[in-house]
CSV table of C-alpha atoms and ligand atoms in Angstrom, one decimal:
chain,number,residue,atom,x,y,z
A,169,MET,CA,-20.1,-26.7,29.2
A,170,ILE,CA,-19.0,-23.2,28.2
A,171,GLU,CA,-20.7,-21.1,25.5
A,172,VAL,CA,-18.1,-19.5,23.3
A,173,GLN,CA,-19.3,-16.4,21.4
A,174,PHE,CA,-18.0,-16.4,17.8
A,175,ASP,CA,-18.4,-12.9,16.4
A,176,GLY,CA,-18.2,-12.1,12.7
A,177,LEU,CA,-15.6,-9.5,12.1
A,178,VAL,CA,-17.1,-6.7,10.1
A,179,GLY,CA,-15.6,-6.7,6.6
A,180,PRO,CA,-13.9,-3.7,4.8
A,181,THR,CA,-16.9,-3.3,2.4
A,182,HIS,CA,-19.5,-2.7,5.1
A,183,ASN,CA,-22.1,-0.5,3.3
A,184,TYR,CA,-25.7,0.5,3.0
A,185,ALA,CA,-27.1,-1.0,-0.2
A,186,GLY,CA,-30.6,-1.7,0.9
A,187,LEU,CA,-30.5,-5.3,-0.1
A,188,SER,CA,-32.8,-7.0,2.4
A,189,ALA,CA,-36.5,-6.6,1.7
A,190,GLY,CA,-38.4,-7.0,5.0
A,191,ASN,CA,-35.5,-5.8,7.0
A,192,LEU,CA,-36.6,-2.2,7.7
A,193,ALA,CA,-33.2,-0.9,8.8
A,194,SER,CA,-31.6,-2.1,5.6
A,195,THR,CA,-34.2,-0.6,3.3
A,196,THR,CA,-34.4,2.7,5.3
A,197,HIS,CA,-30.7,3.4,5.3
A,198,ALA,CA,-30.1,2.4,1.6
A,199,GLY,CA,-27.7,4.8,-0.1
A,200,GLN,CA,-26.3,6.3,3.0
A,201,VAL,CA,-22.5,6.6,3.6
A,202,SER,CA,-21.1,3.9,5.9
A,203,ASP,CA,-18.0,3.9,8.1
A,204,PRO,CA,-16.5,0.4,7.8
A,205,ARG,CA,-13.7,1.3,10.3
A,206,ALA,CA,-16.1,2.4,13.0
A,207,ALA,CA,-18.3,-0.6,12.3
A,208,ALA,CA,-15.4,-3.0,12.8
A,209,ARG,CA,-14.2,-1.1,15.8
A,210,GLU,CA,-17.7,-1.3,17.4
A,211,GLY,CA,-17.8,-5.0,16.8
A,212,LEU,CA,-14.4,-5.5,18.4
A,213,ALA,CA,-15.3,-3.3,21.3
A,214,LYS,CA,-18.4,-5.5,21.9
A,215,MET,CA,-16.2,-8.6,21.9
A,216,ARG,CA,-13.8,-7.0,24.3
A,217,PHE,CA,-16.7,-6.2,26.6
A,218,VAL,CA,-18.1,-9.7,26.5
A,219,ARG,CA,-14.7,-11.2,27.2
A,220,GLY,CA,-14.4,-8.7,30.1
A,221,LEU,CA,-17.5,-10.3,31.6
A,222,GLY,CA,-15.5,-13.6,31.7
A,223,VAL,CA,-17.2,-15.2,28.7
A,224,PRO,CA,-14.9,-16.8,26.1
A,225,GLN,CA,-14.9,-14.9,22.8
A,226,ALA,CA,-13.7,-15.9,19.4
A,227,VAL,CA,-13.8,-14.3,15.9
A,228,LEU,CA,-14.9,-15.5,12.5
A,229,PRO,CA,-13.2,-13.8,9.5
A,230,PRO,CA,-15.0,-11.6,6.9
A,231,HIS,CA,-15.6,-12.9,3.4
A,232,ALA,CA,-13.8,-11.6,0.4
A,233,ARG,CA,-15.9,-8.8,-1.2
A,234,PRO,CA,-16.7,-8.1,-3.9
A,235,SER,CA,-17.1,-11.7,-4.6
A,236,LEU,CA,-15.3,-11.8,-7.9
A,237,GLY,CA,-15.9,-15.6,-8.3
A,238,THR,CA,-19.7,-15.0,-8.1
A,239,LEU,CA,-19.5,-12.1,-10.6
A,240,ARG,CA,-17.5,-14.3,-13.0
A,241,ARG,CA,-20.1,-17.1,-12.7
A,242,LEU,CA,-22.7,-14.4,-13.8
A,243,GLY,CA,-20.7,-13.8,-17.0
A,244,PHE,CA,-18.7,-10.8,-16.1
A,245,HIS,CA,-15.2,-11.4,-17.5
A,246,GLY,CA,-11.7,-10.0,-18.0
A,247,SER,CA,-9.3,-8.8,-15.4
A,248,ASP,CA,-10.6,-8.2,-11.8
A,249,GLU,CA,-10.7,-4.5,-12.7
A,250,GLU,CA,-12.8,-5.2,-15.8
A,251,VAL,CA,-15.2,-7.5,-13.9
A,252,ILE,CA,-15.8,-4.8,-11.3
A,253,ALA,CA,-16.3,-2.1,-13.9
A,254,ALA,CA,-18.8,-4.2,-15.9
A,255,ALA,CA,-20.7,-5.3,-12.8
A,256,GLY,CA,-20.8,-1.7,-11.5
A,257,ALA,CA,-22.1,-0.2,-14.7
A,258,GLY,CA,-25.7,0.9,-15.0
A,259,ASP,CA,-27.5,0.6,-11.7
A,260,GLY,CA,-24.6,-1.5,-10.3
A,261,LEU,CA,-27.0,-4.1,-8.8
A,262,TYR,CA,-24.7,-7.1,-9.2
A,263,LEU,CA,-21.8,-5.3,-7.8
A,264,ARG,CA,-23.8,-4.3,-4.7
A,265,LEU,CA,-25.2,-7.8,-4.3
A,266,CYS,CA,-21.6,-9.2,-4.4
A,267,SER,CA,-20.1,-6.5,-2.1
A,268,SER,CA,-22.2,-6.8,1.1
A,269,ALA,CA,-20.2,-7.5,4.3
A,270,SER,CA,-23.3,-9.5,5.5
A,271,ALA,CA,-21.2,-12.4,6.8
A,272,MET,CA,-20.6,-10.2,9.9
A,273,TRP,CA,-24.0,-11.4,11.2
A,274,ALA,CA,-22.7,-14.7,12.4
A,275,ALA,CA,-26.0,-15.7,14.0
A,276,ASN,CA,-26.9,-16.5,10.4
A,277,ALA,CA,-23.7,-18.5,9.7
A,278,ALA,CA,-24.9,-21.8,11.0
A,279,THR,CA,-27.0,-23.7,13.5
A,280,VAL,CA,-25.0,-25.2,16.3
A,281,THR,CA,-25.9,-27.9,18.9
A,282,PRO,CA,-23.7,-29.1,21.7
A,283,SER,CA,-22.2,-32.6,22.0
A,284,CYS,CA,-24.3,-33.4,25.1
A,285,ASP,CA,-27.5,-33.1,23.1
A,286,SER,CA,-26.5,-35.3,20.1
A,287,ALA,CA,-26.9,-39.1,19.8
A,288,ASP,CA,-23.3,-39.3,18.5
A,289,ALA,CA,-21.9,-37.0,21.3
A,290,ARG,CA,-20.3,-34.6,18.8
A,291,VAL,CA,-20.8,-30.8,18.3
A,292,HIS,CA,-22.9,-30.4,15.1
A,293,LEU,CA,-22.8,-27.3,12.9
A,294,THR,CA,-24.9,-26.8,9.8
A,295,PRO,CA,-23.8,-23.8,7.8
A,296,ALA,CA,-26.9,-21.9,6.8
A,297,ASN,CA,-27.7,-21.9,3.0
A,298,LEU,CA,-29.3,-18.4,3.3
A,299,GLN,CA,-31.2,-19.1,0.1
A,300,PRO,CA,-33.8,-16.4,0.1
A,301,MET,CA,-31.5,-13.4,-0.4
A,302,PHE,CA,-28.9,-13.4,-3.2
A,303,HIS,CA,-26.3,-11.4,-1.3
A,304,ARG,CA,-26.5,-13.8,1.6
A,305,ALA,CA,-26.7,-17.1,-0.3
A,306,ILE,CA,-23.2,-16.5,-1.6
A,307,GLU,CA,-21.9,-16.7,2.0
A,308,ALA,CA,-22.5,-20.4,2.4
A,309,ASP,CA,-19.4,-21.8,0.6
A,310,THR,CA,-16.9,-19.6,2.5
A,311,THR,CA,-18.7,-20.1,5.8
A,312,THR,CA,-18.4,-23.9,5.4
A,313,ARG,CA,-14.7,-23.5,4.6
A,314,VAL,CA,-14.2,-21.3,7.6
A,315,LEU,CA,-16.1,-23.5,10.0
A,316,ARG,CA,-14.2,-26.6,8.7
A,317,ALA,CA,-10.9,-24.8,9.3
A,318,VAL,CA,-11.8,-23.9,12.9
A,319,PHE,CA,-13.8,-27.0,13.8
A,320,ALA,CA,-11.4,-29.4,12.1
A,321,ASP,CA,-11.2,-32.2,14.7
A,322,ALA,CA,-13.6,-34.7,13.2
A,323,ALA,CA,-13.7,-36.8,16.4
A,324,ARG,CA,-15.4,-33.9,18.2
A,325,PHE,CA,-17.0,-31.7,15.5
A,326,VAL,CA,-19.2,-32.3,12.5
A,327,VAL,CA,-19.5,-29.4,10.0
A,328,HIS,CA,-22.3,-30.6,7.7
A,329,ASP,CA,-22.8,-29.3,4.1
A,330,PRO,CA,-25.4,-26.5,3.9
A,331,LEU,CA,-28.9,-27.9,3.3
A,332,PRO,CA,-29.7,-28.7,-0.4
A,333,GLY,CA,-33.1,-27.8,-1.9
A,334,GLY,CA,-32.9,-24.1,-2.8
A,335,GLY,CA,-35.6,-21.8,-1.5
A,336,GLN,CA,-37.8,-24.7,-0.4
A,337,LEU,CA,-35.2,-25.5,2.3
A,338,GLY,CA,-34.3,-21.9,3.0
A,339,ASP,CA,-32.2,-21.9,6.2
A,340,GLU,CA,-31.2,-18.8,8.1
A,341,GLY,CA,-29.2,-20.5,10.8
A,342,ALA,CA,-29.1,-19.8,14.6
A,343,ALA,CA,-31.1,-16.6,14.3
A,344,ASN,CA,-34.1,-19.0,14.2
A,345,HIS,CA,-32.8,-21.5,16.8
A,346,THR,CA,-32.9,-21.2,20.6
A,347,ARG,CA,-31.6,-23.8,23.1
A,348,LEU,CA,-33.1,-23.7,26.6
A,349,GLU,CA,-32.0,-25.9,29.5
A,350,THR,CA,-33.1,-26.7,33.1
A,351,SER,CA,-32.2,-29.5,35.4
A,352,ARG,CA,-34.6,-31.6,33.4
A,353,GLY,CA,-32.3,-31.3,30.3
A,354,ALA,CA,-32.4,-29.2,27.1
A,355,ALA,CA,-35.1,-28.1,24.6
A,356,HIS,CA,-34.5,-26.8,21.1
A,357,LEU,CA,-36.7,-24.3,19.4
A,358,PHE,CA,-36.4,-24.3,15.7
A,359,SER,CA,-38.6,-21.6,14.3
A,360,TRP,CA,-39.6,-20.9,10.7
A,361,GLY,CA,-41.6,-18.4,8.7
A,362,ARG,CA,-43.0,-20.5,5.9
A,363,ALA,CA,-43.4,-24.1,4.8
A,364,ALA,CA,-42.4,-25.2,1.4
A,365,TRP,CA,-45.1,-27.8,1.5
A,366,GLY,CA,-48.4,-27.6,3.3
A,367,ALA,CA,-48.8,-24.5,5.5
A,368,SER,CA,-50.7,-21.4,4.3
A,369,GLY,CA,-51.4,-18.0,5.8
A,370,GLY,CA,-47.9,-16.4,5.9
A,371,PRO,CA,-47.0,-12.7,6.0
A,372,THR,CA,-48.4,-10.4,3.4
A,373,ARG,CA,-46.0,-7.5,3.3
A,374,HIS,CA,-42.6,-8.9,3.8
A,375,PRO,CA,-41.0,-12.2,2.9
A,376,ALA,CA,-40.7,-15.1,5.3
A,377,ARG,CA,-37.2,-16.6,4.8
A,378,HIS,CA,-36.8,-19.8,6.8
A,379,THR,CA,-38.8,-22.9,6.1
A,380,ARG,CA,-40.1,-25.5,8.4
A,381,GLU,CA,-38.6,-28.2,6.3
A,382,ALA,CA,-35.1,-26.7,6.8
A,383,SER,CA,-35.6,-26.6,10.6
A,384,GLU,CA,-36.7,-30.3,10.6
A,385,ALA,CA,-33.7,-31.3,8.5
A,386,VAL,CA,-31.3,-29.6,10.8
A,387,ALA,CA,-32.8,-31.2,13.9
A,388,ARG,CA,-32.5,-34.6,12.1
A,389,LEU,CA,-28.9,-34.0,11.0
A,390,HIS,CA,-27.8,-33.0,14.5
A,391,ARG,CA,-29.3,-36.3,15.9
A,392,LEU,CA,-31.3,-34.5,18.6
A,393,GLU,CA,-33.9,-36.3,20.6
A,394,ALA,CA,-37.2,-35.7,18.8
A,395,ALA,CA,-39.2,-35.1,22.0
A,396,ARG,CA,-36.9,-32.2,22.9
A,397,CYS,CA,-37.3,-30.3,19.6
A,398,PHE,CA,-40.1,-27.8,19.0
A,399,PHE,CA,-40.9,-26.2,15.7
A,400,PRO,CA,-42.9,-23.0,16.4
A,401,ARG,CA,-43.9,-20.8,13.5
A,402,GLN,CA,-42.8,-17.1,13.5
A,403,HIS,CA,-45.9,-14.9,13.8
A,404,PRO,CA,-46.8,-13.6,10.3
A,405,ASP,CA,-47.7,-10.3,11.9
A,406,GLY,CA,-44.3,-10.1,13.5
A,407,ILE,CA,-42.6,-10.7,10.1
A,408,ASP,CA,-44.8,-8.0,8.6
A,409,ALA,CA,-43.8,-5.7,11.3
A,410,GLY,CA,-40.1,-6.2,10.3
A,411,ALA,CA,-39.1,-9.2,12.4
A,412,PHE,CA,-37.4,-11.1,9.6
A,413,HIS,CA,-35.6,-13.5,12.1
A,414,THR,CA,-36.8,-14.9,15.4
A,415,ASP,CA,-34.0,-13.2,17.3
A,416,VAL,CA,-35.7,-9.8,16.5
A,417,LEU,CA,-38.6,-10.7,18.9
A,418,ALA,CA,-37.3,-13.4,21.2
A,419,MET,CA,-34.3,-14.5,23.2
A,420,GLY,CA,-33.4,-17.3,25.4
A,421,ASN,CA,-30.6,-18.9,27.5
A,422,GLY,CA,-30.6,-21.7,30.0
A,423,ARG,CA,-33.9,-21.5,31.9
A,424,PHE,CA,-34.6,-17.9,30.7
A,425,PHE,CA,-36.9,-17.3,27.8
A,426,ALA,CA,-38.2,-13.8,26.7
A,427,LEU,CA,-40.6,-13.3,23.8
A,428,HIS,CA,-42.8,-10.7,22.3
A,429,GLU,CA,-46.4,-11.6,21.7
A,430,LEU,CA,-45.7,-11.3,17.9
A,431,ALA,CA,-42.7,-13.6,18.0
A,432,PHE,CA,-44.5,-16.9,17.5
A,433,LEU,CA,-48.0,-18.1,16.4
A,434,ASP,CA,-49.8,-19.7,19.3
A,435,ASP,CA,-47.1,-18.9,21.9
A,436,SER,CA,-49.2,-20.0,24.9
A,437,ARG,CA,-49.2,-23.5,23.5
A,438,LEU,CA,-45.5,-23.3,22.9
A,439,VAL,CA,-44.8,-22.2,26.5
A,440,ASP,CA,-47.0,-25.0,27.8
A,441,ASP,CA,-45.1,-27.6,25.6
A,442,LEU,CA,-41.8,-26.2,26.9
A,443,ARG,CA,-42.9,-26.4,30.5
A,444,ARG,CA,-43.8,-30.1,30.0
A,445,VAL,CA,-40.2,-30.9,29.0
A,446,LEU,CA,-38.3,-28.3,31.1
A,447,GLY,CA,-40.6,-28.0,34.2
A,448,ASP,CA,-41.3,-25.0,36.3
A,449,GLU,CA,-37.7,-23.8,36.5
A,450,LEU,CA,-38.3,-22.3,33.0
A,451,PHE,CA,-38.7,-18.5,33.5
A,452,VAL,CA,-40.7,-16.8,30.9
A,453,VAL,CA,-41.0,-13.0,30.3
A,454,ARG,CA,-43.6,-12.1,27.6
A,455,ALA,CA,-44.0,-8.6,26.2
A,456,THR,CA,-47.4,-7.5,24.8
A,457,SER,CA,-47.6,-5.0,22.0
A,458,ARG,CA,-49.3,-2.7,24.5
A,459,GLU,CA,-46.2,-2.7,26.7
A,460,LEU,CA,-43.7,-2.8,23.8
A,461,PRO,CA,-45.0,-1.9,20.4
A,462,ALA,CA,-43.6,-4.2,17.7
A,463,GLY,CA,-42.4,-1.0,15.9
A,464,SER,CA,-40.2,-0.1,18.9
A,465,ALA,CA,-38.9,-3.6,19.2
A,466,VAL,CA,-38.0,-3.8,15.5
A,467,ALA,CA,-36.4,-0.3,15.5
A,468,SER,CA,-34.4,-0.7,18.7
A,469,TYR,CA,-33.8,-4.5,19.1
A,470,PRO,CA,-34.2,-5.2,22.9
A,471,PHE,CA,-34.7,-8.9,22.0
A,472,ASN,CA,-31.5,-8.9,19.9
A,473,SER,CA,-29.5,-8.9,23.1
A,474,GLN,CA,-26.9,-11.4,24.0
A,475,VAL,CA,-28.1,-13.3,27.1
A,476,LEU,CA,-24.9,-14.6,28.7
A,477,THR,CA,-24.2,-17.0,31.5
A,478,LEU,CA,-21.3,-15.6,33.5
A,479,PRO,CA,-18.7,-17.7,35.3
A,480,ASP,CA,-20.5,-17.4,38.6
A,481,GLY,CA,-23.7,-18.8,37.1
A,482,SER,CA,-25.6,-15.6,36.9
A,483,MET,CA,-26.9,-14.2,33.7
A,484,ALA,CA,-26.3,-10.8,32.0
A,485,VAL,CA,-28.1,-9.2,29.1
A,486,VAL,CA,-26.0,-7.2,26.6
A,487,ALA,CA,-28.4,-5.0,24.7
A,488,PRO,CA,-27.9,-2.4,21.9
A,489,GLU,CA,-27.6,1.3,22.9
A,490,ASP,CA,-30.6,1.9,20.6
A,491,ALA,CA,-32.8,-0.1,23.1
A,492,ARG,CA,-31.7,2.2,25.9
A,493,GLU,CA,-32.8,5.2,23.9
A,494,ASP,CA,-36.3,3.8,23.3
A,495,ALA,CA,-38.5,4.3,26.4
A,496,SER,CA,-40.6,1.1,26.0
A,497,SER,CA,-37.6,-1.1,25.0
A,498,ARG,CA,-35.6,0.1,28.0
A,499,ALA,CA,-38.5,-0.3,30.4
A,500,PHE,CA,-39.0,-3.9,29.1
A,501,LEU,CA,-35.3,-4.7,29.6
A,502,GLU,CA,-35.4,-3.2,33.1
A,503,ARG,CA,-38.4,-5.4,33.9
A,504,VAL,CA,-36.4,-8.4,32.7
A,505,VAL,CA,-33.7,-7.7,35.3
A,506,GLN,CA,-36.1,-6.7,38.1
A,507,SER,CA,-38.5,-9.6,37.6
A,508,GLY,CA,-36.7,-11.9,40.1
A,509,GLY,CA,-35.7,-14.3,37.3
A,510,PRO,CA,-32.2,-15.5,36.3
A,511,VAL,CA,-31.0,-12.3,34.6
A,512,SER,CA,-29.3,-10.0,37.1
A,513,ALA,CA,-27.4,-7.5,35.0
A,514,LEU,CA,-28.1,-5.3,32.0
A,515,HIS,CA,-25.4,-3.7,29.9
A,516,TYR,CA,-25.6,-1.6,26.7
A,517,VAL,CA,-23.2,-1.7,23.8
A,518,GLY,CA,-23.0,0.6,20.7
A,519,VAL,CA,-23.2,-1.3,17.4
A,520,ARG,CA,-24.8,1.5,15.4
A,521,GLN,CA,-23.1,0.8,12.1
A,522,SER,CA,-24.4,-2.7,12.2
A,523,MET,CA,-27.8,-1.7,13.5
A,524,ARG,CA,-28.4,0.5,10.4
A,525,ASN,CA,-28.4,-2.7,8.4
A,526,GLY,CA,-30.6,-4.6,10.9
A,527,GLY,CA,-28.0,-6.4,12.9
A,528,GLY,CA,-27.8,-6.0,16.7
A,529,PRO,CA,-25.5,-7.6,19.3
A,530,ALA,CA,-27.1,-11.0,19.0
A,531,CYS,CA,-26.9,-11.0,15.2
A,532,LEU,CA,-23.2,-10.4,15.3
A,533,ARG,CA,-22.4,-13.6,17.2
A,534,LEU,CA,-22.8,-17.4,16.8
A,535,ARG,CA,-23.2,-19.2,20.1
A,536,VAL,CA,-21.1,-22.4,20.3
A,537,PRO,CA,-21.5,-24.4,23.5
A,538,LEU,CA,-18.4,-26.4,24.1
A,539,THR,CA,-16.8,-28.5,26.8
A,540,GLU,CA,-13.3,-27.6,27.9
A,541,PRO,CA,-11.6,-30.3,25.8
A,542,GLU,CA,-13.6,-29.1,22.8
A,543,VAL,CA,-12.4,-25.5,23.3
A,544,SER,CA,-8.8,-26.9,23.4
A,545,ALA,CA,-9.5,-28.8,20.2
A,546,LEU,CA,-10.4,-25.6,18.2
A,547,SER,CA,-7.9,-25.0,15.4
A,548,GLY,CA,-6.1,-21.8,14.5
A,549,GLY,CA,-5.8,-18.7,16.8
A,550,VAL,CA,-9.5,-17.5,16.7
A,551,LEU,CA,-10.0,-17.1,20.5
A,552,LEU,CA,-9.8,-13.5,21.5
A,553,ASP,CA,-7.1,-12.7,24.1
A,554,GLU,CA,-5.5,-9.3,24.8
A,555,ALA,CA,-2.8,-9.8,22.2
A,556,LEU,CA,-5.3,-10.7,19.4
A,557,ASP,CA,-7.6,-7.8,20.5
A,558,LEU,CA,-4.7,-5.3,20.1
A,559,ALA,CA,-3.6,-6.9,16.8
A,560,LEU,CA,-7.1,-6.7,15.4
A,561,GLY,CA,-7.5,-3.1,16.4
A,562,ALA,CA,-4.3,-2.2,14.6
A,563,TRP,CA,-5.3,-4.3,11.6
A,564,ILE,CA,-8.6,-2.5,11.3
A,565,ASP,CA,-7.0,0.9,11.5
A,566,ARG,CA,-4.4,-0.1,8.9
A,567,ASN,CA,-6.8,-1.5,6.4
A,568,TYR,CA,-10.3,0.0,6.7
A,569,ARG,CA,-11.7,3.1,5.2
A,570,ASP,CA,-13.8,5.4,7.3
A,571,ARG,CA,-16.2,6.3,4.6
A,572,LEU,CA,-17.9,4.2,1.9
A,573,SER,CA,-20.8,5.2,-0.3
A,574,PRO,CA,-22.5,2.6,-2.6
A,575,GLY,CA,-20.8,4.4,-5.5
A,576,ASP,CA,-17.4,3.7,-4.0
A,577,LEU,CA,-18.0,-0.1,-4.5
A,578,ALA,CA,-17.0,0.4,-8.1
A,579,ASP,CA,-13.5,1.6,-7.0
A,580,PRO,CA,-11.2,-1.4,-8.0
A,581,LYS,CA,-8.8,-0.3,-5.2
A,582,LEU,CA,-11.4,-1.3,-2.7
A,583,ALA,CA,-11.2,-4.9,-3.8
A,584,ARG,CA,-7.4,-4.9,-3.6
A,585,GLU,CA,-7.4,-3.3,-0.2
A,586,GLY,CA,-9.9,-6.1,1.0
A,587,MET,CA,-7.6,-8.8,-0.3
A,588,GLN,CA,-4.6,-7.3,1.4
A,589,ALA,CA,-6.5,-7.1,4.7
A,590,LEU,CA,-7.9,-10.6,4.5
A,591,ASP,CA,-4.5,-12.0,3.6
A,592,GLU,CA,-3.0,-10.4,6.7
A,593,LEU,CA,-6.0,-11.6,8.8
A,594,THR,CA,-5.5,-15.3,7.9
A,595,GLN,CA,-2.0,-15.0,9.2
A,596,LEU,CA,-3.2,-13.2,12.4
A,597,LEU,CA,-5.7,-16.0,13.0
A,598,ARG,CA,-3.4,-18.8,11.9
A,599,ILE,CA,-6.2,-20.2,9.9
A,600,GLY,CA,-4.5,-21.1,6.5
A,601,ALA,CA,-5.5,-20.0,3.0
A,602,LEU,CA,-9.3,-19.6,3.1
A,603,TYR,CA,-10.0,-17.3,0.2
A,604,ASP,CA,-10.0,-18.0,-3.6
A,605,PHE,CA,-7.5,-15.2,-4.2
A,606,GLN,CA,-5.1,-17.0,-1.9
A,607,ARG,CA,-5.4,-20.2,-3.6
A,608,VAL,CA,-4.5,-19.3,-7.2
B,4,SUG,O1,-30.0,-10.7,6.6
B,4,SUG,N1,-28.8,-7.4,6.8
B,4,SUG,C1,-28.9,-8.7,7.4
B,4,SUG,C2,-29.2,-8.6,8.9
B,4,SUG,C3,-29.1,-9.9,9.6
B,4,SUG,C4,-29.5,-9.8,11.0
B,4,SUG,N2,-29.3,-11.1,11.6
B,4,SUG,C5,-30.1,-11.6,12.6
B,4,SUG,N3,-31.3,-11.1,12.9
B,4,SUG,N4,-29.6,-12.6,13.2
B,4,SUG,C6,-30.1,-9.5,6.7
B,4,SUG,O2,-31.1,-8.9,6.5
B,4,SUG,C7,-28.4,-5.8,5.0
B,4,SUG,C8,-27.4,-5.7,3.8
B,4,SUG,C9,-27.6,-4.5,3.0
B,4,SUG,O3,-28.7,-4.0,2.9
B,4,SUG,O4,-26.7,-4.1,2.3
B,4,SUG,C10,-28.4,-7.2,5.5
B,4,SUG,O5,-28.1,-8.2,4.8
């Protein structure tokens, strides 16, 4: 099995609108001027780096923003220009909500499990409904369309509908899912921050997004063996410290599992349970708040690293530059490499534009474990090779602005530029007509 990294390409409207309560980077940088071209370039450079390590890399296209369809459903009417002007009037809240490039954080696109773990021997993908936040909930329809275009071979892949049930089944996708594996087989961690029915005692400052009921539904849908699924609760104090998703305070791959003590409630029981299924091969690195204050972990994202299995079987960690600059985060990552465990290399990549909205290297990618025949069965031209890398670089330079303030979102030319860019992109990726504006 090979894990393909599907990265979300940063969209042309990447901006700092402060839309995500409980995501401290998003609220702190609200109102600042962004650089969409640099953001997209940073994302592409990360993909190039990962591919250079010998790990297969693929791309997922951005969504059309502003979402004119959503604005029309909210009663804004007239020509596209009139809709944008009306939604941008006053405080412009609806225009900001409909203009986020948040689909770039592909770890929230879906939850994915490999064919070897499912009773029906197919790869299962459930697009996340992202219910708790307006600007993210509007991603689910397009994400489902994109995934169905790429994973079209129904004999091998199942792309489910996003979960029904509104906020009670709030699902944030793979950011709250970790698959571990030893010679004894796999284990799945489906974590959650609140329960729609039953559990009390959640965070008090910031919202918990993902529900236990959503995690349980995804595990059922994917036809996983119940004894190999675990449903730990995100630590409410971790969420209150700014860890809105599990991948802000924990990371895992194969037999390697790293967690902060504020990642999960009752983590010692969780590790015992995991060991019962996975055995002693499981290698655990745990950071205390004394070693790594939660504030440092949330600000510099050492746990939001990609943990990659390289072709020779060794593991590498790809961490954000911000973690290198934070003394305790850096020391923790160096401990991970020096601990005698499976991780033998540590690299840093700069994804600062994304980090300012709370998205690190791991947020930007969806892990899709596939067999070789499954890789060959992918539709379109989404796998990154040198030619696509060059073409995407030129496409970014041709279409993206290098400066965008929240006020610029009301410029109707921005929407037109976005449509032009995405139209070109669907041709580059040979993925067909995905967007509403291509279908009319
Ligand atoms: O949902 N930020 C995203 C960041 C997602 C990070 N993903 C993972 N941890 N896997 C979010 O909070 C900010 C958008 C804005 O403020 O304009 C935003 O949506």
